[in-house]
PDB file of C-alpha atoms in Angstrom:
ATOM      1  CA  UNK A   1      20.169 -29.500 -21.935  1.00 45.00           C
ATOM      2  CA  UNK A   2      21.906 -26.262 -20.638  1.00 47.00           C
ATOM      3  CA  UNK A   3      20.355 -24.730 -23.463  1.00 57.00           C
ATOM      4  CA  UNK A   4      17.051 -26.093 -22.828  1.00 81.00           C
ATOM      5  CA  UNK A   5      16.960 -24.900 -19.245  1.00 82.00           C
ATOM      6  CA  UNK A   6      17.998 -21.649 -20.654  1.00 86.00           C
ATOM      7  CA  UNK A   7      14.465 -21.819 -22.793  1.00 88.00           C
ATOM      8  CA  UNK A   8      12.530 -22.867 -19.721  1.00 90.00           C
ATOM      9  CA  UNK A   9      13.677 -19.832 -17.688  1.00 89.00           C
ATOM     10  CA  UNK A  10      13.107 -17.213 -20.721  1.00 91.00           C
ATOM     11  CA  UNK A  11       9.682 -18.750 -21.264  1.00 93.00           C
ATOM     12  CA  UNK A  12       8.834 -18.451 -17.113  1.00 92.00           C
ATOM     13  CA  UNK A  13      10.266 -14.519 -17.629  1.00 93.00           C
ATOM     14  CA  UNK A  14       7.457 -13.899 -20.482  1.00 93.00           C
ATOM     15  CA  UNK A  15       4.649 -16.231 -18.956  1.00 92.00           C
ATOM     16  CA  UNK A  16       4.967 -14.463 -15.769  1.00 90.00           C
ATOM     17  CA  UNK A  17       5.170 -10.790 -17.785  1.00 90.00           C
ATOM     18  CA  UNK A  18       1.388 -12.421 -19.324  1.00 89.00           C
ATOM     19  CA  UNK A  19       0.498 -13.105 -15.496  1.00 88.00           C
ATOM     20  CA  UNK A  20       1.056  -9.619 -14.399  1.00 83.00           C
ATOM     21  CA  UNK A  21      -0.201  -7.925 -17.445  1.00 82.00           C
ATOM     22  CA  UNK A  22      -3.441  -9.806 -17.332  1.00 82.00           C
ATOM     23  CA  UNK A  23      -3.651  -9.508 -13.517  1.00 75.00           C
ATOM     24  CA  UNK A  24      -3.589  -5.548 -13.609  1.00 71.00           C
ATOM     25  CA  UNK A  25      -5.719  -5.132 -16.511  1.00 71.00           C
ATOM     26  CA  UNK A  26      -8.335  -7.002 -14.472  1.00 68.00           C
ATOM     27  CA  UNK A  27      -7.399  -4.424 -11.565  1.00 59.00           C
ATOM     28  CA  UNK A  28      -8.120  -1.914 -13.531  1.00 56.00           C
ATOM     29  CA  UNK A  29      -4.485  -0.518 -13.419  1.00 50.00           C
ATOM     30  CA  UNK A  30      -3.137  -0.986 -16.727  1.00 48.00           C
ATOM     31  CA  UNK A  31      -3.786   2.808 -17.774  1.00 47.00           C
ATOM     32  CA  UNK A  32      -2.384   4.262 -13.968  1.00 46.00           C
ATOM     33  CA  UNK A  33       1.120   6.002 -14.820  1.00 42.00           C
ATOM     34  CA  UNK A  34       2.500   5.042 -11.670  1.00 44.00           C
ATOM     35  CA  UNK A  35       2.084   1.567 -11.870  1.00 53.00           C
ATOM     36  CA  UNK A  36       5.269   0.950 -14.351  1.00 56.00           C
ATOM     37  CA  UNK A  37       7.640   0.794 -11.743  1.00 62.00           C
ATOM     38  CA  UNK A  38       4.935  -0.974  -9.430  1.00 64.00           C
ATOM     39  CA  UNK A  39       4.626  -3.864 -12.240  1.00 71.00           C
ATOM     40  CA  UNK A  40       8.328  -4.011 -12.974  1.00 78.00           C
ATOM     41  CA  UNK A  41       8.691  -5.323  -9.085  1.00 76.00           C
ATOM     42  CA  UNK A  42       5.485  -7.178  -9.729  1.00 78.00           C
ATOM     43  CA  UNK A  43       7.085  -9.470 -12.831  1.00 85.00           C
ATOM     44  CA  UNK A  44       9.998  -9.531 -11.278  1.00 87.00           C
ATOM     45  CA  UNK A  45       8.514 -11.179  -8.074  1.00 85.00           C
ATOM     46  CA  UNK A  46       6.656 -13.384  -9.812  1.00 88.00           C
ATOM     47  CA  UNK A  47       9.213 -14.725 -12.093  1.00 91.00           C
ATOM     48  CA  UNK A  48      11.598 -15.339  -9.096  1.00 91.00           C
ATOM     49  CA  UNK A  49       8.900 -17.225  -7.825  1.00 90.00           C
ATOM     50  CA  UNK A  50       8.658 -19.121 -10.647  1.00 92.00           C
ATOM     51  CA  UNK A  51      11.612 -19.936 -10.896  1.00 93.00           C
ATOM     52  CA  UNK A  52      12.290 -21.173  -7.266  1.00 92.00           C
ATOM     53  CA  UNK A  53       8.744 -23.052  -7.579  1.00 92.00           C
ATOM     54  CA  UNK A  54       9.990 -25.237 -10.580  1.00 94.00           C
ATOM     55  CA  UNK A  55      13.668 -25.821  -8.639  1.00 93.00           C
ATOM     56  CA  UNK A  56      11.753 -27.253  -5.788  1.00 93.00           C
ATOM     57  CA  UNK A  57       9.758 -29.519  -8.140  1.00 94.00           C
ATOM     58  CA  UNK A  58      12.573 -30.792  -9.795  1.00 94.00           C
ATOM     59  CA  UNK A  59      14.492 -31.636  -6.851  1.00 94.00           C
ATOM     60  CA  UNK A  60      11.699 -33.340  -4.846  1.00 93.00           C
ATOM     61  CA  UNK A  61      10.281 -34.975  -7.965  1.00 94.00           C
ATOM     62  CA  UNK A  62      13.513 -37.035  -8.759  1.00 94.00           C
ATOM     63  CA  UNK A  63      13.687 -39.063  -5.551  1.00 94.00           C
ATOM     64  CA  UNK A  64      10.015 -39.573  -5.514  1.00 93.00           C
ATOM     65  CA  UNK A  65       9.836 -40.267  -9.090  1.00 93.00           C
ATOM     66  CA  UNK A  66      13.130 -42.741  -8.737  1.00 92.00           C
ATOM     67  CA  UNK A  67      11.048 -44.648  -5.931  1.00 91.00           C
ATOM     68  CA  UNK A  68       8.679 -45.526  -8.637  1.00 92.00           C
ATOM     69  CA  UNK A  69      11.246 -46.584 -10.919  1.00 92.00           C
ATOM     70  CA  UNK A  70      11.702 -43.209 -13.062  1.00 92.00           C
ATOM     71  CA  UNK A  71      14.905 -42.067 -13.927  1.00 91.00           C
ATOM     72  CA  UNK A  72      14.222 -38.427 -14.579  1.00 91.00           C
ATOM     73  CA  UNK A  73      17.017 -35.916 -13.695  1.00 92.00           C
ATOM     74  CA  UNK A  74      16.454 -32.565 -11.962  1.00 92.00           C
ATOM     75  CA  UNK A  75      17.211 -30.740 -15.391  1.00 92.00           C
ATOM     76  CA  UNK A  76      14.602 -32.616 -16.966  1.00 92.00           C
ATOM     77  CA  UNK A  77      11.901 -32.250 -13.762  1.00 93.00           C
ATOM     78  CA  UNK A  78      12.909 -28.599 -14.091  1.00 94.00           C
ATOM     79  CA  UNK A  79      11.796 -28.373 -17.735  1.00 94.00           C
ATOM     80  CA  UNK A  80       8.643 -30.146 -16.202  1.00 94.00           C
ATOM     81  CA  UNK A  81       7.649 -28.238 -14.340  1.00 94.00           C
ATOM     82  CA  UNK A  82       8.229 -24.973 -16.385  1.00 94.00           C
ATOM     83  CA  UNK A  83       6.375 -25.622 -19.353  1.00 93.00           C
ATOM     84  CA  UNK A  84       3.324 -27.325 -17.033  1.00 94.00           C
ATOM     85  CA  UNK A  85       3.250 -23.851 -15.674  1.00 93.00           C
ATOM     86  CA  UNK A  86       1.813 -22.595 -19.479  1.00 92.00           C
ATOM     87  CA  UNK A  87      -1.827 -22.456 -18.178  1.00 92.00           C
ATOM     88  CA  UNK A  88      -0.874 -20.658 -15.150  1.00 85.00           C
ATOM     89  CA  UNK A  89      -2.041 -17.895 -17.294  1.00 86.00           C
ATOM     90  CA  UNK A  90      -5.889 -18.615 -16.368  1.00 87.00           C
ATOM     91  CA  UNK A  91      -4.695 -18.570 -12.769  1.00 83.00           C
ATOM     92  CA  UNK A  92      -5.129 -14.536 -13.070  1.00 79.00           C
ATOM     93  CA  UNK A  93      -8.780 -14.467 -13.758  1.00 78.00           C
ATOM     94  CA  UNK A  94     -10.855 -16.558 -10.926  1.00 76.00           C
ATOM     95  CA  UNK A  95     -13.371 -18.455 -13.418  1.00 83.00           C
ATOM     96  CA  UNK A  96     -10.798 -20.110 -14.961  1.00 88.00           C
ATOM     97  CA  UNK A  97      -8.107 -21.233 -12.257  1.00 87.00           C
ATOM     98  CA  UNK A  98      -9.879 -24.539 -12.367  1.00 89.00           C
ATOM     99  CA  UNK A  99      -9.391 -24.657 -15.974  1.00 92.00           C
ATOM    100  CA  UNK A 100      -6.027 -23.668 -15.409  1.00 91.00           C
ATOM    101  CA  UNK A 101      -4.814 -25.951 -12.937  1.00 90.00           C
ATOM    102  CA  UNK A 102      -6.746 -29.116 -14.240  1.00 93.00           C
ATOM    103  CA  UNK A 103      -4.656 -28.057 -17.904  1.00 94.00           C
ATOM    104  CA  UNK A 104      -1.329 -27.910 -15.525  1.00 94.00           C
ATOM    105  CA  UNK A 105      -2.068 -31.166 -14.255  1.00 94.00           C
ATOM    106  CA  UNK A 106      -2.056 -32.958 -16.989  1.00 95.00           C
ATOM    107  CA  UNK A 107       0.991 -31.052 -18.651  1.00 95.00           C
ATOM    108  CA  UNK A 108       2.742 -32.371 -15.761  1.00 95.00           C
ATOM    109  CA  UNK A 109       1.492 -35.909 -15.465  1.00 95.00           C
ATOM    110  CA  UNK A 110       2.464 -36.008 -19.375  1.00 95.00           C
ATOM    111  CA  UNK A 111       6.096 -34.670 -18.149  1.00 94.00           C
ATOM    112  CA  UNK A 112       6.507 -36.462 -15.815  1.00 94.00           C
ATOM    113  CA  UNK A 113       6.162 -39.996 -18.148  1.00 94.00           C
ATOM    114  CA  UNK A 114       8.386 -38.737 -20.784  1.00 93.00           C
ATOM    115  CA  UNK A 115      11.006 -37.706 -18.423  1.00 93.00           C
ATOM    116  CA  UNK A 116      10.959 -40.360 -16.069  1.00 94.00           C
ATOM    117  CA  UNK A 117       9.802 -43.119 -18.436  1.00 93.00           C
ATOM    118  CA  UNK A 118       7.134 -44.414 -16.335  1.00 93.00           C
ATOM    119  CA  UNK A 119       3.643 -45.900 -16.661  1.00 94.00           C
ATOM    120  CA  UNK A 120       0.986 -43.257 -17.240  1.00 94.00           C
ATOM    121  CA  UNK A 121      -0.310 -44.492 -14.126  1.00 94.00           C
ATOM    122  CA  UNK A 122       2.575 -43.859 -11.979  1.00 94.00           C
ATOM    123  CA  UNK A 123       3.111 -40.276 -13.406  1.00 94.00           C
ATOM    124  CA  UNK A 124      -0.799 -39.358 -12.029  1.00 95.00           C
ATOM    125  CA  UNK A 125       0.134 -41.026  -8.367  1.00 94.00           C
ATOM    126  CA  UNK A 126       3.628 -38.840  -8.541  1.00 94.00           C
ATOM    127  CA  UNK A 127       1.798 -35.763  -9.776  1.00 94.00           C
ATOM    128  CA  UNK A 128      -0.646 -36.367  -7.279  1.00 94.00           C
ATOM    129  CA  UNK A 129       1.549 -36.548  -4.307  1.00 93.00           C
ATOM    130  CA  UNK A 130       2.938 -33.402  -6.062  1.00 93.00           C
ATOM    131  CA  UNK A 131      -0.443 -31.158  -5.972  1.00 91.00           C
ATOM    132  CA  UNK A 132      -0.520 -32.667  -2.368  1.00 92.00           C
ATOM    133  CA  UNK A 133       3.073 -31.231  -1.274  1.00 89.00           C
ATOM    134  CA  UNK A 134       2.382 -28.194  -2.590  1.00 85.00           C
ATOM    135  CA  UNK A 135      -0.289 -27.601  -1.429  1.00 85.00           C
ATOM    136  CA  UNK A 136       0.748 -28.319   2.035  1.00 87.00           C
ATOM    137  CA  UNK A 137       3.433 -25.787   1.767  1.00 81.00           C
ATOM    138  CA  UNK A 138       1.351 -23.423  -0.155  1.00 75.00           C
ATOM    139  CA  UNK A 139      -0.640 -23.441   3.112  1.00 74.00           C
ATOM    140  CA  UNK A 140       2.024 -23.150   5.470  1.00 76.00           C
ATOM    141  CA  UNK A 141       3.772 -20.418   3.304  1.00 68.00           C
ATOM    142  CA  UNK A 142      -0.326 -18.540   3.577  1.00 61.00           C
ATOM    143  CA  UNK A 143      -0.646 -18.335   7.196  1.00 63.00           C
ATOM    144  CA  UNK A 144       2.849 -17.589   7.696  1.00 62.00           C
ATOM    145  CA  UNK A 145       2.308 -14.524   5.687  1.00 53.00           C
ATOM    146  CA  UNK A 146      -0.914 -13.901   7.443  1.00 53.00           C
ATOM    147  CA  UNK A 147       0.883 -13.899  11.016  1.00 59.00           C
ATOM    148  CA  UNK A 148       3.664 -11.575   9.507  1.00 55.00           C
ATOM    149  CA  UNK A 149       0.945  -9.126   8.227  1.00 50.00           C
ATOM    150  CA  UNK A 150      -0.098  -9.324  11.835  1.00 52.00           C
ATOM    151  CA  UNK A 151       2.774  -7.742  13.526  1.00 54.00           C
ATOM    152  CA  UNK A 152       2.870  -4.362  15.177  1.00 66.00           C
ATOM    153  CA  UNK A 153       3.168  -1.118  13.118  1.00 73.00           C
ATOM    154  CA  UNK A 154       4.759   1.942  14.431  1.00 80.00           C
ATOM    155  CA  UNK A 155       1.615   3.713  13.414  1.00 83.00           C
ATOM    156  CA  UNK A 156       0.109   1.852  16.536  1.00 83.00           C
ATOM    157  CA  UNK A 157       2.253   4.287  19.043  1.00 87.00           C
ATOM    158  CA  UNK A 158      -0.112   7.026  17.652  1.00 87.00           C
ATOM    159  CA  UNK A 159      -3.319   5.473  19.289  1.00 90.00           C
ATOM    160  CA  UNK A 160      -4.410   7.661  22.339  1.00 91.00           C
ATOM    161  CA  UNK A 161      -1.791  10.446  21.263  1.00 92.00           C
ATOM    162  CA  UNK A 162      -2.862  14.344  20.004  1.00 93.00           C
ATOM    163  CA  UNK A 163      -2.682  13.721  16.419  1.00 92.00           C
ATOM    164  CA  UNK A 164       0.213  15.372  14.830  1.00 92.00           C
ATOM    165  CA  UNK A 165      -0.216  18.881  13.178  1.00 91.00           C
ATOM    166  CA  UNK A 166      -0.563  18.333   9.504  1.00 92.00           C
ATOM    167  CA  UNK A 167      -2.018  20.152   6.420  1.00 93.00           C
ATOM    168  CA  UNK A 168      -4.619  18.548   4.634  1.00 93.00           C
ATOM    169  CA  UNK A 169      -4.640  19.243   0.455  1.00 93.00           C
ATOM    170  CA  UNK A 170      -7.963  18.192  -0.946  1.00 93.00           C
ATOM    171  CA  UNK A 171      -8.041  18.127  -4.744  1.00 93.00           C
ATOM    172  CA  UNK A 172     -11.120  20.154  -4.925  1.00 88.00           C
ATOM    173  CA  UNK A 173     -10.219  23.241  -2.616  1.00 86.00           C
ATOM    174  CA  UNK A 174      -8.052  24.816  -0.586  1.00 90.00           C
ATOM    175  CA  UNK A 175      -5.331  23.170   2.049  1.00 90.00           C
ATOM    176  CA  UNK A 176      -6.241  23.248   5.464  1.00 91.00           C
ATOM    177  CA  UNK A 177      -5.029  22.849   9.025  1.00 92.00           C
ATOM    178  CA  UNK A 178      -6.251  19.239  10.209  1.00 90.00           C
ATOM    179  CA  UNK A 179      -6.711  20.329  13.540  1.00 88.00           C
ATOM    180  CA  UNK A 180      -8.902  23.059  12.495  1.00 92.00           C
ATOM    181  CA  UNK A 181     -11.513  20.121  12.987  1.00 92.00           C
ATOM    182  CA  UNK A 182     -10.905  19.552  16.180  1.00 91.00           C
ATOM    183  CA  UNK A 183     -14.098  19.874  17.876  1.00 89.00           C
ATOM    184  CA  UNK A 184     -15.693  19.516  15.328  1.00 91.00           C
ATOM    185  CA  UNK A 185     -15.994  16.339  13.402  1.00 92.00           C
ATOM    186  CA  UNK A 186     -14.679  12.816  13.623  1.00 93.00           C
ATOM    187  CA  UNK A 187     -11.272  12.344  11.041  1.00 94.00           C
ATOM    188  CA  UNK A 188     -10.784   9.477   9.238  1.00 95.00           C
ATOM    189  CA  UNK A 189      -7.588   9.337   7.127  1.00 95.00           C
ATOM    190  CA  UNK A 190      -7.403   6.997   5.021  1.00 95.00           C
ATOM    191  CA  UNK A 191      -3.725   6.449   3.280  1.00 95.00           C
ATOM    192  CA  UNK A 192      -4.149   4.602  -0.304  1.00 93.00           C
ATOM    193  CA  UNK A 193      -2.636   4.655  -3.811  1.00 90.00           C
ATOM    194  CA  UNK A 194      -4.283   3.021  -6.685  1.00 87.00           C
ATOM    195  CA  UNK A 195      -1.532   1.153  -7.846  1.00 82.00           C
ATOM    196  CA  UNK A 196      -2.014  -1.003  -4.285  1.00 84.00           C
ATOM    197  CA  UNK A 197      -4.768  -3.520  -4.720  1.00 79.00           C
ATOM    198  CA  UNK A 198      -5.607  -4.274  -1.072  1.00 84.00           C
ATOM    199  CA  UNK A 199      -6.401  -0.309  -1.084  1.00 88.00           C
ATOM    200  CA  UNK A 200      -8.709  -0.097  -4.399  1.00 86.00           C
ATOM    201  CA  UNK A 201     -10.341  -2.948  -2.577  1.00 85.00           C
ATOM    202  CA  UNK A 202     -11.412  -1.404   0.436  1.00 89.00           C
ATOM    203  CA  UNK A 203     -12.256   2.153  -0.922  1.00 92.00           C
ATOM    204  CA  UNK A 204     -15.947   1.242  -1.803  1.00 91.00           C
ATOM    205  CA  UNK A 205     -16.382  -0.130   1.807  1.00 91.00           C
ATOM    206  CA  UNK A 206     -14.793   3.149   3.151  1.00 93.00           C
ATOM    207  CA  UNK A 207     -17.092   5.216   1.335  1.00 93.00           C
ATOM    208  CA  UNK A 208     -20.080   3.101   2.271  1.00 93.00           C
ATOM    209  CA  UNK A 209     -19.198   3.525   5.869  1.00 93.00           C
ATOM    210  CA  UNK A 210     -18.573   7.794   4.744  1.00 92.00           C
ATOM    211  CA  UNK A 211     -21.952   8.034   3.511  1.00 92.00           C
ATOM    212  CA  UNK A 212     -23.710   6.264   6.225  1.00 93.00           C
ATOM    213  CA  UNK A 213     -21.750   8.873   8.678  1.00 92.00           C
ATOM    214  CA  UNK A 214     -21.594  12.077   6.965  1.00 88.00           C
ATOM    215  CA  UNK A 215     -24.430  13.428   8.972  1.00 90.00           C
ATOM    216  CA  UNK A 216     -23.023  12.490  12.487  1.00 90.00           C
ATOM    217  CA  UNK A 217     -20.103  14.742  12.160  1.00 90.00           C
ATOM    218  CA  UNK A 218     -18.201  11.941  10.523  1.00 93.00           C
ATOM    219  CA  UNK A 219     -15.549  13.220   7.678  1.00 94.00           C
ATOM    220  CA  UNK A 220     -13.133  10.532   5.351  1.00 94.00           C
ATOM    221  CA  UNK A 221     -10.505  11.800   3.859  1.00 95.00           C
ATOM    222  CA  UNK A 222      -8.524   9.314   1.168  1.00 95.00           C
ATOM    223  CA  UNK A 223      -5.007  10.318   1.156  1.00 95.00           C
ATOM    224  CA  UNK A 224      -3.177   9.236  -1.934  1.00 94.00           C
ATOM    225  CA  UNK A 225      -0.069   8.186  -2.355  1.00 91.00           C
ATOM    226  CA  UNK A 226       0.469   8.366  -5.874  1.00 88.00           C
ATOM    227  CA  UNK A 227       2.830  10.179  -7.922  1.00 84.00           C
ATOM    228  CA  UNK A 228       0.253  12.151  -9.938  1.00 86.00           C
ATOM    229  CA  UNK A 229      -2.921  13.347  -7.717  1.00 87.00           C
ATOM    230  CA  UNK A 230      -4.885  14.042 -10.768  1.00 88.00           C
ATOM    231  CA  UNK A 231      -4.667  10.067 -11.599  1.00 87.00           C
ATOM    232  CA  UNK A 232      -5.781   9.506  -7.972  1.00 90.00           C
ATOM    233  CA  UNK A 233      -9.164  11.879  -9.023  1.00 91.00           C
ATOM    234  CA  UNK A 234      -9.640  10.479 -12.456  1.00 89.00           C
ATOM    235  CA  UNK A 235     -10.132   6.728  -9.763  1.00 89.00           C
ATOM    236  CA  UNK A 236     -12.462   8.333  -7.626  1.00 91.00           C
ATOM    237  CA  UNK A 237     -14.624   9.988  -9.895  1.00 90.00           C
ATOM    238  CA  UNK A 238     -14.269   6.478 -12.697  1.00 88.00           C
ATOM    239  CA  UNK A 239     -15.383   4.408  -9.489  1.00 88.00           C
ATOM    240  CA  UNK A 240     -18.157   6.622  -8.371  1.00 89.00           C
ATOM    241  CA  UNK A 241     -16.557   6.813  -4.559  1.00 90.00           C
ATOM    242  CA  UNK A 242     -18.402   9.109  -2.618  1.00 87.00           C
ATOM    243  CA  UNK A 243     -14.796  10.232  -0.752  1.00 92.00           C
ATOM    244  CA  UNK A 244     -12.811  13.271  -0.030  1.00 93.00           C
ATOM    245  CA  UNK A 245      -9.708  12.887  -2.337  1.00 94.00           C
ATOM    246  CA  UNK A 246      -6.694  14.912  -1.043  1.00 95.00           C
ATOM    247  CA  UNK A 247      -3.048  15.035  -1.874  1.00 94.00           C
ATOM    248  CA  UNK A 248      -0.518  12.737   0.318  1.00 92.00           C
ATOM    249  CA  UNK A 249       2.862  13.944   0.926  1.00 91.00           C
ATOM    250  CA  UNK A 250       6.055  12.405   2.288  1.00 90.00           C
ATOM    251  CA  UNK A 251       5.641  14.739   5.135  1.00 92.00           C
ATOM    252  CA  UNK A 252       2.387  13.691   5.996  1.00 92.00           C
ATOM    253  CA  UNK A 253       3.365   9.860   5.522  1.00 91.00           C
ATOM    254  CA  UNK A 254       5.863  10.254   8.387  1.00 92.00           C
ATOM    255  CA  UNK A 255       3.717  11.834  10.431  1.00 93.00           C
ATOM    256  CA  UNK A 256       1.270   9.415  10.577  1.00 93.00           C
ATOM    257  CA  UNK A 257       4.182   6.720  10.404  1.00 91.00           C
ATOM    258  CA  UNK A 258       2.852   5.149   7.128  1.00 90.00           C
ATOM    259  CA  UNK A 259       4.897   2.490   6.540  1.00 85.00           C
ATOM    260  CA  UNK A 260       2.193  -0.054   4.248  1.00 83.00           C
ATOM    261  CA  UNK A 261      -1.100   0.841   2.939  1.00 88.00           C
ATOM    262  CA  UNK A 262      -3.769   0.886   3.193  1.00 89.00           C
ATOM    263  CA  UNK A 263      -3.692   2.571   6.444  1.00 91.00           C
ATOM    264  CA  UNK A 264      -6.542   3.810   7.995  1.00 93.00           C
ATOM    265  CA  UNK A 265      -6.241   6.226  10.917  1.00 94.00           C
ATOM    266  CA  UNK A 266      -9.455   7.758  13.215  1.00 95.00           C
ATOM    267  CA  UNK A 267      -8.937  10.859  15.177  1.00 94.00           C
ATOM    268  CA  UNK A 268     -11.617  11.872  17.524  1.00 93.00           C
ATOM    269  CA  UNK A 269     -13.657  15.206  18.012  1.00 92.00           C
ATOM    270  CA  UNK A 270     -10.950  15.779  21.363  1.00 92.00           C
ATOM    271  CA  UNK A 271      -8.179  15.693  18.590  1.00 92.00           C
ATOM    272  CA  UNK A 272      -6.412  12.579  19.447  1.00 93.00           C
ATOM    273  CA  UNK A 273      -5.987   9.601  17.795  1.00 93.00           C
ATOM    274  CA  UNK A 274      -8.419   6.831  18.511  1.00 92.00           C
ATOM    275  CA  UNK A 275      -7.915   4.065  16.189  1.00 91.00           C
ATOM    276  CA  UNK A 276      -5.208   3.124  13.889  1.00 91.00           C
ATOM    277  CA  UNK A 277      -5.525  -0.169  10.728  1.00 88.00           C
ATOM    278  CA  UNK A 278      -3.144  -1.409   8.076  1.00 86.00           C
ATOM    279  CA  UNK A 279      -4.350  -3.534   5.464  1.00 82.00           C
ATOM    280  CA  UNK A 280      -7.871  -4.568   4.283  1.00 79.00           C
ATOM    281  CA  UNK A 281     -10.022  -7.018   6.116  1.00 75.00           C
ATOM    282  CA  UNK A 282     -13.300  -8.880   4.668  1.00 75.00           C
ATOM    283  CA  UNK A 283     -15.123  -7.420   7.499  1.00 82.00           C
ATOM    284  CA  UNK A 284     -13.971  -3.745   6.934  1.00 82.00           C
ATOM    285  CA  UNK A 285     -17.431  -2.058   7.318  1.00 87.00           C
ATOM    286  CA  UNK A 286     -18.060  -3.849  10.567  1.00 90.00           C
ATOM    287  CA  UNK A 287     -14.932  -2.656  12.271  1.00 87.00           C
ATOM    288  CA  UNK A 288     -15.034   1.115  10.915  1.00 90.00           C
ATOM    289  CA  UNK A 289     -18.647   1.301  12.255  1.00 92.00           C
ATOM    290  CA  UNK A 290     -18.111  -0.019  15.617  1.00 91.00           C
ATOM    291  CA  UNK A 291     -14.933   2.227  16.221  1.00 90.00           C
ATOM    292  CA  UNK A 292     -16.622   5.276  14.650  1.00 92.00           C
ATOM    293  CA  UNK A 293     -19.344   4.622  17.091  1.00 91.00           C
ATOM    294  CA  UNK A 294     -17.486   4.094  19.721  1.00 90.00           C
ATOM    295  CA  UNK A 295     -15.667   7.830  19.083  1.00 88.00           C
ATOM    296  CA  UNK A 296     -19.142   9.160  18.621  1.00 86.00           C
ATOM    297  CA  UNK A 297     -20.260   7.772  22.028  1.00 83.00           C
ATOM    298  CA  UNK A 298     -17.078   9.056  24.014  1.00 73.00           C
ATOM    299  CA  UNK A 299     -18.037  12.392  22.379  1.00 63.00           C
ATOM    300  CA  UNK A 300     -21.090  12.940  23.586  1.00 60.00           C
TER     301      UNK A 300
END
């Protein structure tokens, strides 16, 4: 049996190497140099997750499964619920989760008679309650990380302050003097990378809300963080994004006190800064327009 666990957790390592693999060639990210140390953390994450997912099965499965007269043990539930996780593969494209998880059902219900020797009947009802559980904590586990993404940023203490002094390296041109602006136009900053999928999300919504504004003294500048600028151009320019690419800089990170990204930062035409966002929100348009309008009204 020891070896057999020792299987179960080799086979979560590789399927969760196929989950990651899978879920950045769908992000487009596969071909990004700095993404290998990005996706190392990423497998890793998700294997650990794995692996404490199908612990908690196992040990809430035996006493439930025992009050239906199974007699599974938590090495066997383990093994369960590893190999049930095979189709956890389709999880990484959206049209086939259902697939996915319907597949994982039965693997489980099918587990969950052998190793508990119980009716076929009694297996759905436990797997059931299973789905159910999870679920539950799946949900709890959601909107606690929603009200942790909600907390306050240091970044925030730069709202209403002169922005800080800071060069500004566009890959087309030469650097600059941020401040040199002042006066002038409406900043937007805009701190990404594009091995960080909540950023290559909200990029085309940035640029929509760029093009609408160009001609009211509006200018978007996406910062990148990655390790190679040039692979930060080659995005832009493969994605069409109407935006003004420029080079990011640990310097420039502390000044604007990035500490996650995306972060978004407006500084107004009297050269402080007005508005301050981390992380991407469905209604990212909205809220860009209404500050930048705001700004543009205080300006006048």
């Amino acid at each position: 049996m020891e070896q057999r666990t020792g299987w179960a957790v080799f086979f979560l390592f590789i399927l969760s190497c196929f989950f990651c693999l899978i879920r950045a060639g769908l992000d487009g990210a596969l071909a990004l140099p700095a993404t290998v140390s990005t996706l190392g953390q990423f497998i890793v994450t998700v294997t650990v997750g794995a692996f404490i997912y199908c612990g908690l099965y196992a040990l809430i499965a035996v006493p439930f499964g025992k009050k239906l007269g199974g007699k599974g043990t938590v090495e066997r539930l383990f093994l369960v619920a590893a190999y049930s996780l095979l189709p956890a593969i389709l999880f990484a494209a959206p049209p086939t989760a259902l697939i996915g998880l319907i597949w994982s059902f039965c693997l489980a219900v099918i587990g969950l008679k052998i190793a508990h020797g119980i009716p076929l009947g009694r297996a759905i009802t436990l797997q059931a309650m299973m789905v159910a559980l999870t679920a539950m904590v799946a949900g709890v586990t959601t909107f606690g990380l929603m009200r942790g993404m909600q907390r306050h940023y240091q970044c925030e203490k730069l709202i209403h302050q002169a922005a800080p002094a800071a060069m500004l390296q566009p890959f087309e041109g030469e650097p600059f003097a941020q401040d040199s602006l002042k006066g002038k136009s409406i900043v937007v900053l805009d701190f990404w990378a594009t091995w960080c999928s909540p950023c290559r999300h909200s990029l085309p919504a940035l640029a929509e809300v760029a093009r609408e504004y160009k001609d009211r003294d509006v200018v978007v500048f996406a910062v990148s963080n990655d390790d190679d600028w040039r692979t930060a151009s080659d995005y832009l320019k493969s994605q069409k994004l109407d935006l003004i690419g420029t080079r990011g800089s640990a310097e420039l990170n502390r000044k604007f006190m990035v500490e996650a990204i995306p972060e978004t930062v407006i500084i107004g035409k009297n050269g402080e800064i007005a508005w301050v966002h981390v992380g991407s929100a469905p209604n990212e348009k909205e809220v860009l327009r209404a500050e930048l309008d705001r700004c543009l009204g205080q300006s006048r």
